């Protein structure tokens, strides 16, 4: 059984989760905007306490690697690097886009009419922009971008493909 402690500080709120063999055991979302540095240690310890788990029990540490807030990413990655180093356990970085793709694929598989195809991922980049990436059949088609025009092109391209009859 593999026990993973995961952290996501790519958004202004952030979250952490404990998963055993791919299933969420416990999770916590911090609703305080832009307060990762103040709440993160307590959130992680609270999560472990609720699951009656010690830090030494963790097999793998995981952290979201973006896209997202530069400050949030630094805080999250540094926190998990420190914990992984202290516990002498592996640290795995997870792309937010890849996580969104996996969620979309899982939902599609559970659909009454599952079908592979295009998945467009978007994350708010603030200032009227979005981080965007396009996948086809689980593979990245266009590299992630942060740009109003390019993101809009991703959107329209994905929508055109999504509505094209097979």
XYZ file of C-alpha atoms in Angstrom:
166
model
C 0.000 0.000 0.000
C 1.377 3.378 -1.068
C 0.574 6.429 1.041
C 0.923 9.807 -0.723
C 0.809 13.267 0.811
C -0.071 15.764 -1.927
C -0.071 19.557 -1.944
C -1.448 22.085 -4.432
C -0.564 25.761 -3.971
C -1.097 26.775 -7.612
C -4.315 28.669 -6.826
C -4.944 31.414 -4.308
C -6.667 28.984 -1.922
C -4.578 25.796 -2.076
C -5.298 22.279 -0.880
C -3.670 19.150 0.473
C -4.690 15.515 0.381
C -3.691 12.128 1.654
C -4.160 9.201 -0.719
C -3.690 5.497 -0.153
C -3.318 3.320 -3.261
C -4.818 6.023 -5.488
C -7.863 6.715 -3.291
C -8.316 9.915 -1.301
C -8.258 9.205 2.438
C -8.517 12.814 3.580
C -8.347 16.260 1.999
C -8.313 19.857 3.124
C -8.899 23.093 1.231
C -7.683 26.388 2.612
C -10.255 29.076 1.837
C -8.051 31.957 2.980
C -6.784 33.617 -0.227
C -3.025 33.973 -0.707
C -2.194 32.699 2.770
C -0.155 29.600 1.932
C 2.822 30.529 4.090
C 0.661 31.143 7.178
C -1.685 28.144 6.887
C 0.282 25.468 5.076
C 2.163 23.814 7.956
C -0.964 23.673 10.123
C -3.120 22.414 7.244
C -0.727 19.547 6.524
C -0.450 18.546 10.190
C -4.230 18.780 10.658
C -4.749 16.562 7.609
C -2.341 13.940 8.962
C -3.885 14.100 12.454
C -7.420 13.534 11.104
C -6.160 10.443 9.270
C -4.182 9.221 12.319
C -1.072 9.273 10.154
C 2.483 10.274 11.030
C 4.739 12.092 8.590
C 7.100 9.105 8.785
C 4.272 6.895 7.411
C 4.234 8.769 4.084
C 5.762 6.799 1.193
C 5.736 9.536 -1.465
C 5.337 13.309 -1.381
C 3.612 14.977 -4.341
C 3.340 18.649 -5.272
C 1.584 20.550 -8.033
C 4.171 22.163 -10.314
C 1.930 24.628 -12.097
C 0.785 26.477 -13.885
C -0.092 28.989 -11.210
C 1.086 31.715 -8.922
C 4.888 31.923 -8.804
C 4.877 32.636 -5.079
C 2.390 29.838 -4.404
C 4.477 27.396 -6.441
C 7.676 28.347 -4.588
C 6.002 27.884 -1.208
C 4.451 24.532 -2.117
C 7.492 23.059 -3.822
C 9.890 24.211 -1.078
C 7.597 22.800 1.624
C 7.320 19.390 0.004
C 11.037 19.312 -0.874
C 11.843 19.920 2.781
C 9.464 17.223 4.016
C 10.658 14.676 1.439
C 14.289 15.438 2.244
C 13.721 15.199 6.013
C 11.878 11.885 5.680
C 14.238 10.570 2.967
C 11.281 9.805 0.696
C 10.680 10.561 -3.001
C 9.065 13.781 -4.189
C 6.945 13.773 -7.363
C 5.934 16.896 -9.279
C 2.498 16.861 -10.922
C 1.434 19.226 -13.700
C -1.907 20.861 -13.053
C -2.773 20.380 -16.722
C -1.986 16.665 -16.544
C -4.143 16.346 -13.418
C -7.053 18.075 -15.193
C -6.573 15.776 -18.194
C -6.732 12.719 -15.926
C -9.955 13.973 -14.327
C -11.502 14.562 -17.773
C -10.406 11.102 -18.960
C -11.839 9.440 -15.837
C -15.160 11.256 -16.304
C -15.262 10.285 -19.983
C -14.638 6.612 -19.128
C -17.542 6.651 -16.660
C -19.839 8.301 -19.198
C -22.627 6.184 -20.725
C -20.953 6.764 -24.102
C -17.216 6.989 -23.388
C -15.080 8.342 -26.194
C -11.519 9.489 -26.538
C -10.780 12.816 -28.057
C -9.707 16.349 -27.399
C -9.362 17.836 -23.952
C -8.636 21.520 -23.517
C -7.421 22.595 -20.085
C -7.642 26.167 -18.861
C -6.551 27.742 -15.593
C -7.078 31.397 -14.670
C -3.802 33.296 -15.129
C -5.298 36.551 -13.841
C -5.247 39.886 -15.702
C -7.699 38.569 -18.305
C -5.436 35.716 -19.417
C -5.541 31.952 -19.038
C -2.994 29.167 -18.926
C -4.094 26.708 -21.620
C -3.024 23.365 -23.080
C -4.620 21.045 -25.601
C -4.543 17.234 -25.501
C -5.667 14.655 -28.028
C -6.210 11.054 -26.956
C -4.242 11.675 -23.771
C -1.236 13.275 -25.472
C -0.283 16.924 -25.403
C -0.953 18.451 -28.837
C -0.072 22.063 -28.104
C 2.392 23.127 -25.429
C 0.959 25.131 -22.525
C 0.598 28.862 -23.184
C -0.277 32.051 -21.333
C -1.729 34.454 -23.845
C -5.142 35.883 -24.589
C -5.086 35.287 -28.351
C -3.356 31.899 -28.238
C -5.607 30.712 -25.404
C -8.648 31.839 -27.389
C -7.340 29.889 -30.389
C -6.930 26.804 -28.161
C -10.521 27.244 -26.999
C -11.997 27.577 -30.445
C -9.855 24.755 -31.841
C -10.871 22.412 -29.021
C -14.513 23.310 -29.385
C -14.423 22.767 -33.147
C -12.886 19.309 -32.672
C -15.265 18.440 -29.833
C -18.289 19.088 -32.068
C -16.932 17.437 -35.197
C -18.833 14.188 -35.936
C -16.661 11.068 -35.773
